[in-house]
PDB file of C-alpha atoms in Angstrom:
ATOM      1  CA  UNK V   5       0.000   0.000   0.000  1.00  0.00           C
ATOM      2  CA  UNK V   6       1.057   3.932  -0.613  1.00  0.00           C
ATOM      3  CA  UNK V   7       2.379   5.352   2.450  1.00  0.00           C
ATOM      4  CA  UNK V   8       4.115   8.940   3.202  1.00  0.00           C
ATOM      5  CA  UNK V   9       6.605   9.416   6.113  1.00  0.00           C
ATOM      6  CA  UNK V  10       7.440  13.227   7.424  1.00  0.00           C
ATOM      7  CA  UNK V  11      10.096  11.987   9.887  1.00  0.00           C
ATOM      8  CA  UNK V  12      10.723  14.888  11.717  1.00  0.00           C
ATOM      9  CA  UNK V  13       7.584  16.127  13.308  1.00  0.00           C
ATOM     10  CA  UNK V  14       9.024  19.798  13.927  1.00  0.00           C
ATOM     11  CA  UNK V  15      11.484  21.775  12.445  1.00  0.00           C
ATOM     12  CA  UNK V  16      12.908  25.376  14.048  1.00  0.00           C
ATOM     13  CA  UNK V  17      15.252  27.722  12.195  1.00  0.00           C
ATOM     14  CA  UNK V  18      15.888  31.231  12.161  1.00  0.00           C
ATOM     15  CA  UNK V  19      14.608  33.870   9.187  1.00  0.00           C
ATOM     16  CA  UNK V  20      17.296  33.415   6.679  1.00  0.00           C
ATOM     17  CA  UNK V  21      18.545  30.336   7.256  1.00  0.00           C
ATOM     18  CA  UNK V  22      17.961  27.510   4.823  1.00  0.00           C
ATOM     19  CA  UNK V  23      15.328  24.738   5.265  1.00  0.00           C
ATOM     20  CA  UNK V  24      14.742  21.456   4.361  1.00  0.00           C
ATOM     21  CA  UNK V  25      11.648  19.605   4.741  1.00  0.00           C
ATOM     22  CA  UNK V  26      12.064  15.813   4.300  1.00  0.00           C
ATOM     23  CA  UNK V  27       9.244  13.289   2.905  1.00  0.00           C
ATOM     24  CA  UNK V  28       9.936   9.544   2.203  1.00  0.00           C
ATOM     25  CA  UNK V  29       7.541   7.636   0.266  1.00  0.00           C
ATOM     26  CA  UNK V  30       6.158   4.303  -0.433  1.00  0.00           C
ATOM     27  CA  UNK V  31       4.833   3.122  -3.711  1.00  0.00           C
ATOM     28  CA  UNK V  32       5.419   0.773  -6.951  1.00  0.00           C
ATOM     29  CA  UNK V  33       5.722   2.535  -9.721  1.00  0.00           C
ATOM     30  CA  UNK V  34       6.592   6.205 -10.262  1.00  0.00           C
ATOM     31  CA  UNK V  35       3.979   8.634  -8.165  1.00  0.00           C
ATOM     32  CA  UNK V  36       2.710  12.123  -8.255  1.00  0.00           C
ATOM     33  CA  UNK V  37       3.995  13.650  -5.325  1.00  0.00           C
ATOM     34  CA  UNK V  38       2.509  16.579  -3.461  1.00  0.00           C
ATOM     35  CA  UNK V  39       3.975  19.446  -0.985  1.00  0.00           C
ATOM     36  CA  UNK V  40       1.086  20.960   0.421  1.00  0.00           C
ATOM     37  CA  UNK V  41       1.373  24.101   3.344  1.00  0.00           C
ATOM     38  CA  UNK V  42      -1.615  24.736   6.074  1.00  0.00           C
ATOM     39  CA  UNK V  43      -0.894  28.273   8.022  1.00  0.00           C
ATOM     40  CA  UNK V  44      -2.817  28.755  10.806  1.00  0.00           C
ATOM     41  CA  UNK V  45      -6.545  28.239  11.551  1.00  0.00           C
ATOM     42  CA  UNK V  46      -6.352  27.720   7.498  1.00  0.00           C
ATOM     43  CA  UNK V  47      -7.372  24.441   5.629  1.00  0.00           C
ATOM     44  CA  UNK V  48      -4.160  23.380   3.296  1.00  0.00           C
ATOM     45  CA  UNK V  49      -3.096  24.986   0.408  1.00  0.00           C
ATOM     46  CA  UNK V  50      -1.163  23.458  -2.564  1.00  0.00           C
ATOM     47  CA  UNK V  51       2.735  24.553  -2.827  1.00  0.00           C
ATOM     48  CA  UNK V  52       4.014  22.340  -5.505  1.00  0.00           C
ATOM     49  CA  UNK V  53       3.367  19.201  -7.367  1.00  0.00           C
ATOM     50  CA  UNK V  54       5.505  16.515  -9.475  1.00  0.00           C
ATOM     51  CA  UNK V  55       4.053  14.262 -11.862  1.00  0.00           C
ATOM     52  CA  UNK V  56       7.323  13.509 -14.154  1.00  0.00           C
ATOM     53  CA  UNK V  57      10.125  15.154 -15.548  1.00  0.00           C
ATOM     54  CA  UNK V  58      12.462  17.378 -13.842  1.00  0.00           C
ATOM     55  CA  UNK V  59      13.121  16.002 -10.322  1.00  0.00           C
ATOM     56  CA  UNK V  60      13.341  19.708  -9.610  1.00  0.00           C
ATOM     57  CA  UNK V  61       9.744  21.048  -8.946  1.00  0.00           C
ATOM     58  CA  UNK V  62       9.339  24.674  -8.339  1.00  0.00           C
ATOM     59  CA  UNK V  63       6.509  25.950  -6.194  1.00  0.00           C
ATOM     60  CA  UNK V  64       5.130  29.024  -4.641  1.00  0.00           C
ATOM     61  CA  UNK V  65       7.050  31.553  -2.395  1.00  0.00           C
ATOM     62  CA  UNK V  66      10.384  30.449  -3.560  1.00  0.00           C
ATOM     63  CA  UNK V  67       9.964  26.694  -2.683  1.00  0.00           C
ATOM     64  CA  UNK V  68      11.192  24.266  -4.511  1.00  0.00           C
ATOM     65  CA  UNK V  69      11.600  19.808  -4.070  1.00  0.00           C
ATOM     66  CA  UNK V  70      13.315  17.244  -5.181  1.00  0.00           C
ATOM     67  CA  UNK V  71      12.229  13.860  -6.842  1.00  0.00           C
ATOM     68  CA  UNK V  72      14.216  11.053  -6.265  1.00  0.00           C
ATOM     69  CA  UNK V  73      13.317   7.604  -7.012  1.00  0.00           C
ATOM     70  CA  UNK V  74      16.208   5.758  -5.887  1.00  0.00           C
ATOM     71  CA  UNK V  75      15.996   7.436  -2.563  1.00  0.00           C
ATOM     72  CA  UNK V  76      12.253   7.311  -2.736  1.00  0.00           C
ATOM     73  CA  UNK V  77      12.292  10.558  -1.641  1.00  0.00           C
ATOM     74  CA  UNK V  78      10.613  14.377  -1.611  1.00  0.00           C
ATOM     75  CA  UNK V  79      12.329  16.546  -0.221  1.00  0.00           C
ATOM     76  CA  UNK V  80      11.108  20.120   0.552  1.00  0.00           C
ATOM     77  CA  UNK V  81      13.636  22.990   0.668  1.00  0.00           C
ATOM     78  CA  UNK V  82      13.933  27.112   0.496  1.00  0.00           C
ATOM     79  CA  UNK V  83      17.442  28.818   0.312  1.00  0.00           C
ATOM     80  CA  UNK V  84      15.853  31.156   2.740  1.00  0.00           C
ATOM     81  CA  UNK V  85      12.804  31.384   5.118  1.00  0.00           C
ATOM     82  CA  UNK V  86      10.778  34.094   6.321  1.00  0.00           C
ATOM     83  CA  UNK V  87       8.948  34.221   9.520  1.00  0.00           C
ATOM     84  CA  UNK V  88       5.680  34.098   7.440  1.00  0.00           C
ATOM     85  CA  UNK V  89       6.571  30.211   6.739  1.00  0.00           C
ATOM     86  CA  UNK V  90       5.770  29.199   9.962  1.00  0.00           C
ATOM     87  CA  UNK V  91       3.007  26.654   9.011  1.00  0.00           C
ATOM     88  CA  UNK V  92       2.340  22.843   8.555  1.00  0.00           C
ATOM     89  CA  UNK V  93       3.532  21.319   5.662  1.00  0.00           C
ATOM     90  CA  UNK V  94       2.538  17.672   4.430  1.00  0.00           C
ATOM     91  CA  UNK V  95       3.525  15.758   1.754  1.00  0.00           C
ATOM     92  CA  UNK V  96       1.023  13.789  -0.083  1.00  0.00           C
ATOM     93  CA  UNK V  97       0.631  11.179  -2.586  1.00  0.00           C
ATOM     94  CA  UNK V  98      -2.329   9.798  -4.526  1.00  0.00           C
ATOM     95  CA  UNK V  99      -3.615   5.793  -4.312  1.00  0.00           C
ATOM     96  CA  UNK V 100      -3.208   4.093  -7.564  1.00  0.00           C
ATOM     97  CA  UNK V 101      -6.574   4.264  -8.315  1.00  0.00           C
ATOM     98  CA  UNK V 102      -6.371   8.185  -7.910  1.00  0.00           C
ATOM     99  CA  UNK V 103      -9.341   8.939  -5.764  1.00  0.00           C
ATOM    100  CA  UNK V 104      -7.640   9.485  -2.586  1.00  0.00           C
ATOM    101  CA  UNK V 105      -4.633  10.881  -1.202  1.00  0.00           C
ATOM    102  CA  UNK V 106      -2.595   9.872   1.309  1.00  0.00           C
ATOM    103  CA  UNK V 107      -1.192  12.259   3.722  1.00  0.00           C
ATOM    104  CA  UNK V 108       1.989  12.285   5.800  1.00  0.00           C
ATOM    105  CA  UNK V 109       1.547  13.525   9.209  1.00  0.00           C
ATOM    106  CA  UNK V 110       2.670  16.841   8.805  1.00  0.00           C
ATOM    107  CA  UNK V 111       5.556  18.603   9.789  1.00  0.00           C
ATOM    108  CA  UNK V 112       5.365  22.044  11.859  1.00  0.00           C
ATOM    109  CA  UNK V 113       7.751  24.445  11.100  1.00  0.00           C
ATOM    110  CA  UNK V 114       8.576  27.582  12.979  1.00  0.00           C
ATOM    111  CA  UNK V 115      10.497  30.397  11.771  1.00  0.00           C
ATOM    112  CA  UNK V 116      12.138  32.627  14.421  1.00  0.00           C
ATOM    113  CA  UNK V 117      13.606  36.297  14.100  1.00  0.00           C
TER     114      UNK V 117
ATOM    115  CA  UNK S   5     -11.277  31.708  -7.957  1.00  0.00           C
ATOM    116  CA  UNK S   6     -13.755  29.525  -6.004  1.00  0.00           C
ATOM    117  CA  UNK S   7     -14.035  29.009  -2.493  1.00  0.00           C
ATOM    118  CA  UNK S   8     -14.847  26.152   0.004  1.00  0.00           C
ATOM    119  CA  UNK S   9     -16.944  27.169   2.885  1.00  0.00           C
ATOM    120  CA  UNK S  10     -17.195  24.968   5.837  1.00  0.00           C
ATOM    121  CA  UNK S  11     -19.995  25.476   8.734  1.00  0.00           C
ATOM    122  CA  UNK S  12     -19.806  26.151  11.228  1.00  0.00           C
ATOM    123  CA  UNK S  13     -16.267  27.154  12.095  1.00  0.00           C
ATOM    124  CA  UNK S  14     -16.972  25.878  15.585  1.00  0.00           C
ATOM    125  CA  UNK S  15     -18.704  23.011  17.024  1.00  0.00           C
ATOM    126  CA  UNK S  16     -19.039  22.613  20.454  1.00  0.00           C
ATOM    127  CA  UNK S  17     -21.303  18.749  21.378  1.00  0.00           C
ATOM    128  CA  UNK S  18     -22.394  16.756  24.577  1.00  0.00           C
ATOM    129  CA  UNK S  19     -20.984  12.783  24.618  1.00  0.00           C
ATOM    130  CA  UNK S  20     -23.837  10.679  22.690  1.00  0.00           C
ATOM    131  CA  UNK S  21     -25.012  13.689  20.562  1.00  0.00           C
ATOM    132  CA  UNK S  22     -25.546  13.475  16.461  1.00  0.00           C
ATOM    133  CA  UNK S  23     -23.726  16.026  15.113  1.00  0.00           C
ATOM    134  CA  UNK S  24     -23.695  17.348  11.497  1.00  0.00           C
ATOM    135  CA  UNK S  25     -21.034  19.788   9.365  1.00  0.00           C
ATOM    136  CA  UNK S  26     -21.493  21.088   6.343  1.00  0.00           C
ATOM    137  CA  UNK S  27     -19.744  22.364   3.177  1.00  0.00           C
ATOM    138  CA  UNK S  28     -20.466  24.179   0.066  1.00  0.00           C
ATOM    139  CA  UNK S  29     -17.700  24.414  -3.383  1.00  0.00           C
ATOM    140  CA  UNK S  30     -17.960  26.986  -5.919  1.00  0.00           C
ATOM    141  CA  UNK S  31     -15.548  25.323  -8.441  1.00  0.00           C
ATOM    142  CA  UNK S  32     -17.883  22.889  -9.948  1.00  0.00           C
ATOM    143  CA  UNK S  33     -15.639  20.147  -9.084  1.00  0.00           C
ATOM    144  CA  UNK S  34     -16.803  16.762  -9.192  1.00  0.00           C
ATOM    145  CA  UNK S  35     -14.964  15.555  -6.345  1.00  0.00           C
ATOM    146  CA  UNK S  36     -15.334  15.804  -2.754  1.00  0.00           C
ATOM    147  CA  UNK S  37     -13.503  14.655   0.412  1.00  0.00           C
ATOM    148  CA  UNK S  38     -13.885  14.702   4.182  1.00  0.00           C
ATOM    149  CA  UNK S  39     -10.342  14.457   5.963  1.00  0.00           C
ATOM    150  CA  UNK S  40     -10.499  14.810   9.468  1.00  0.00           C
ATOM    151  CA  UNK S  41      -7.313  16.296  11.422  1.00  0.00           C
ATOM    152  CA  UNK S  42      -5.839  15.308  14.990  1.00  0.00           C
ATOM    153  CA  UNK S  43      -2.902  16.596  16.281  1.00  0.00           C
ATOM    154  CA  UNK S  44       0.197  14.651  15.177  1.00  0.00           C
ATOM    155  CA  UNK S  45      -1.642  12.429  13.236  1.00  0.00           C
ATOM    156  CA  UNK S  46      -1.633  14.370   9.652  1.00  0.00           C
ATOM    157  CA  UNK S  47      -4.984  14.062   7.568  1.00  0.00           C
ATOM    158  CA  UNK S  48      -7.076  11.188   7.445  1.00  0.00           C
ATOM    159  CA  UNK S  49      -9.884  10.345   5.023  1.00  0.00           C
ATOM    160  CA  UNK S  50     -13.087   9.719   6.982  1.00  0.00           C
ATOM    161  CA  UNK S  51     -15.441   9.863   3.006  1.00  0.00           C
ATOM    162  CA  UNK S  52     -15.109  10.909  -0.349  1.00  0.00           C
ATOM    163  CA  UNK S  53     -17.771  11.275  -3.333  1.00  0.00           C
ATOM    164  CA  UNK S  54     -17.136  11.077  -6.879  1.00  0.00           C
ATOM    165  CA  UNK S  55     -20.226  12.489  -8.279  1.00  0.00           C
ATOM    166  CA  UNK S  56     -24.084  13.903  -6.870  1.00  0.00           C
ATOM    167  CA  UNK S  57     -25.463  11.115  -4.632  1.00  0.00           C
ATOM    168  CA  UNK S  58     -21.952   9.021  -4.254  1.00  0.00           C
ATOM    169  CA  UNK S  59     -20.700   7.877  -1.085  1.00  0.00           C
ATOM    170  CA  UNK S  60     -17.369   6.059  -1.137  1.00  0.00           C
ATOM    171  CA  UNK S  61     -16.112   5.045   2.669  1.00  0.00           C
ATOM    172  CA  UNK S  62     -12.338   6.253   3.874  1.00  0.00           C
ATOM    173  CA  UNK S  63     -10.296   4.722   6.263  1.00  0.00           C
ATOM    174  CA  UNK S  64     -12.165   6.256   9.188  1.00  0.00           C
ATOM    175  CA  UNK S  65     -15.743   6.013   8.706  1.00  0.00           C
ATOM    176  CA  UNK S  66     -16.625   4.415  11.248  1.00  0.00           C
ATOM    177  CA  UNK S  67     -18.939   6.419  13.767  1.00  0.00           C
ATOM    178  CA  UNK S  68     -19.662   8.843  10.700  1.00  0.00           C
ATOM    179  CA  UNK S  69     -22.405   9.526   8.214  1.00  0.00           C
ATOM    180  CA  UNK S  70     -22.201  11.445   4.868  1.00  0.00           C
ATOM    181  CA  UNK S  71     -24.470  13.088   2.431  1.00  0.00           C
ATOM    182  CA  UNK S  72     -23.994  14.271  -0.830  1.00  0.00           C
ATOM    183  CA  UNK S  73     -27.244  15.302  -2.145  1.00  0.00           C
ATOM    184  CA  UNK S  74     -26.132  18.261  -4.521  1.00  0.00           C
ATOM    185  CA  UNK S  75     -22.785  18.490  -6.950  1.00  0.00           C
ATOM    186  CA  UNK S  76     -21.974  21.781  -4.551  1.00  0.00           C
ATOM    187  CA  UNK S  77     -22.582  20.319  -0.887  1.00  0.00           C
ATOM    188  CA  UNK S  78     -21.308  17.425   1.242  1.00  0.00           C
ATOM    189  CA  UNK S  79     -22.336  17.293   4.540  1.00  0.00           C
ATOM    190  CA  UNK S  80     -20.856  14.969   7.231  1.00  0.00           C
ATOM    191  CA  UNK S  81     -22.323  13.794  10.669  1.00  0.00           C
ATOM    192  CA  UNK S  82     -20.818  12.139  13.477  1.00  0.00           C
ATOM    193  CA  UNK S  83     -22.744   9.969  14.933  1.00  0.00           C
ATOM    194  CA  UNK S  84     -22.528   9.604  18.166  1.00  0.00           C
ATOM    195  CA  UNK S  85     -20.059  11.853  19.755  1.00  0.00           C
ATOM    196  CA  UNK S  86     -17.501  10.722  21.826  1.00  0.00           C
ATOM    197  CA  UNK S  87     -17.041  12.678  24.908  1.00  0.00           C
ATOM    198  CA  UNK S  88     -13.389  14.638  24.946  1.00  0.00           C
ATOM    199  CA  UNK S  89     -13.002  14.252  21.461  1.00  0.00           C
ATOM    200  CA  UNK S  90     -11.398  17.172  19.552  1.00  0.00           C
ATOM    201  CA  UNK S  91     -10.336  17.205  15.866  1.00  0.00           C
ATOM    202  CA  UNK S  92     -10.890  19.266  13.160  1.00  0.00           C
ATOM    203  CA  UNK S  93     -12.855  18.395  10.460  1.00  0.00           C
ATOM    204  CA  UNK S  94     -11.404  19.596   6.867  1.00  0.00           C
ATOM    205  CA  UNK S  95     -13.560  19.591   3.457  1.00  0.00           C
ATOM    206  CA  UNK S  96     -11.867  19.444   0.075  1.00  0.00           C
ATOM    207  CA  UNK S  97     -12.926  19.324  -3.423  1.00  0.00           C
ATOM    208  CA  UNK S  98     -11.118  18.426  -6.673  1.00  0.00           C
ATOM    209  CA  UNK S  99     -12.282  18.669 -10.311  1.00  0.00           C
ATOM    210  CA  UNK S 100     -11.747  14.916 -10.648  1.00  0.00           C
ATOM    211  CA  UNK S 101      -9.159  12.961  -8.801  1.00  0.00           C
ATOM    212  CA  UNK S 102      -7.118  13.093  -5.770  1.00  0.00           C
ATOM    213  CA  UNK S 103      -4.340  13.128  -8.614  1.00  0.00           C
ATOM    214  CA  UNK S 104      -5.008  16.886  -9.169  1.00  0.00           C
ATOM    215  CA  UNK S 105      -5.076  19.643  -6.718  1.00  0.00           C
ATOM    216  CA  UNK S 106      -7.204  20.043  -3.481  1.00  0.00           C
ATOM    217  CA  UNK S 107      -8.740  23.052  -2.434  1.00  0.00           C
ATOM    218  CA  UNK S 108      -9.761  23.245   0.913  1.00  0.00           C
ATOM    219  CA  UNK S 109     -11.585  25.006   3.365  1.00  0.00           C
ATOM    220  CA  UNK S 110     -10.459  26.112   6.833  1.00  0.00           C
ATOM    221  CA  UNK S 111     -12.207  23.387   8.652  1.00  0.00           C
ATOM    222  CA  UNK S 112     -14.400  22.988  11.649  1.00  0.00           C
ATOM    223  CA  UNK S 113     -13.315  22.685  14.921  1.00  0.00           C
ATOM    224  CA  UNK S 114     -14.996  19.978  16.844  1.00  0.00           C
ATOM    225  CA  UNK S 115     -14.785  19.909  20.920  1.00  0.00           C
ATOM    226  CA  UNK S 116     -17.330  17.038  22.546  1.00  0.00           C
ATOM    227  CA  UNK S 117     -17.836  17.787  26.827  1.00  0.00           C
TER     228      UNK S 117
END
């Protein structure tokens, strides 16, 4: 079965600073892979999305991830975070059938001045 | 742009009571999903419907109820509350397939005393 693994539940680093979010993911064949970001009292909103290609997936606000298949990995990442990225991010990936997504469990990030 | 609107933002229950949440989607999407949030636990899909009318069980539907008697409204009830539960309850449509984006709304809050 498709599973998604955020292994560290929170991440803290200071505006400026790099980040890297990291996702690990279960599945048979090649997957879609979703970053999606929830801010607070918010329902989720989508950052970025692979589906094939370049491993190299830009998103919104600068974010960008990383598709690797050997690894079986998603990695999130921003060269430089603002205190306004202090959210919840999950990674997601679709069943094979496509009618549901499977979430990881989230990872909170908070950015401090 | 379309919006998802989720009611009430706030739902406060006594231990054995039915309780019902509703949401409404602009977008026309065929696609709708109930995920249901606890802390630490990332999303989990409680029912999805693929059309007016169609129910299709998650992994948690147990102990829930849905309804999807209009293309633009899928309402969800719980039950039989159980007492100290809190979660929040997150709505989400999608124009087919979980293999395309989500749009969400900002969720209800459930508290049971």
């Amino acid at each position: 079965a498709q599973s998604v693994t955020q292994p560290d539940a929170r991440v803290t680093v200071s505006e400026g600073a790099s980040l890297q979010l990291r996702c690990k993911y279960s599945y048979s064949a090649t997957p879609y892979l979703f970053w999606y970001v929830q801010y607070p009292r918010q329902g989720l909103q989508l950052l970025l999305k692979y589906y094939s290609g370049d491993p190299v997936v830009q998103g919104v606000n600068s974010f960008e991830a990383e598709f690797s298949k050997s690894n079986s990995s998603f990695h999130l990442q921003k060269a430089s975070v603002h205190w306004s990225d202090s959210a919840v991010y999950f990674c997601a990936l679709p069943t094979s059938s496509g009618q549901k997504l499977v979430f990881g469990q989230g990872t909170i990030l908070k950015v401090y001045l | 742009g379309g919006i998802i609107t989720q009611t009430p933002k706030f739902l406060i229950g006594q231990e054995g009571q039915k309780l019902t949440l509703k949401c409404q989607q602009n977008f026309n999407h065929d696609t709708m999903y109930w995920y249901r949030q606890d802390s630490g636990k990332g999303l989990r899909l409680i029912y999805y419907s693929i059309t007016e009318n169609d129910l299709q069980k998650g992994d948690l539907s147990e102990g829930y109820d849905a309804s999807r008697e209009k293309k633009s409204s899928f309402s969800l009830t719980v039950t039989s509350a159980q007492k100290n539960e809190m979660a929040v309850f997150l709505c989400a449509s999608s124009i087919q397939t979980s293999a395309e984006t989500l749009y969400f709304g900002s969720g209800t809050r459930l508290t049971v005393l």
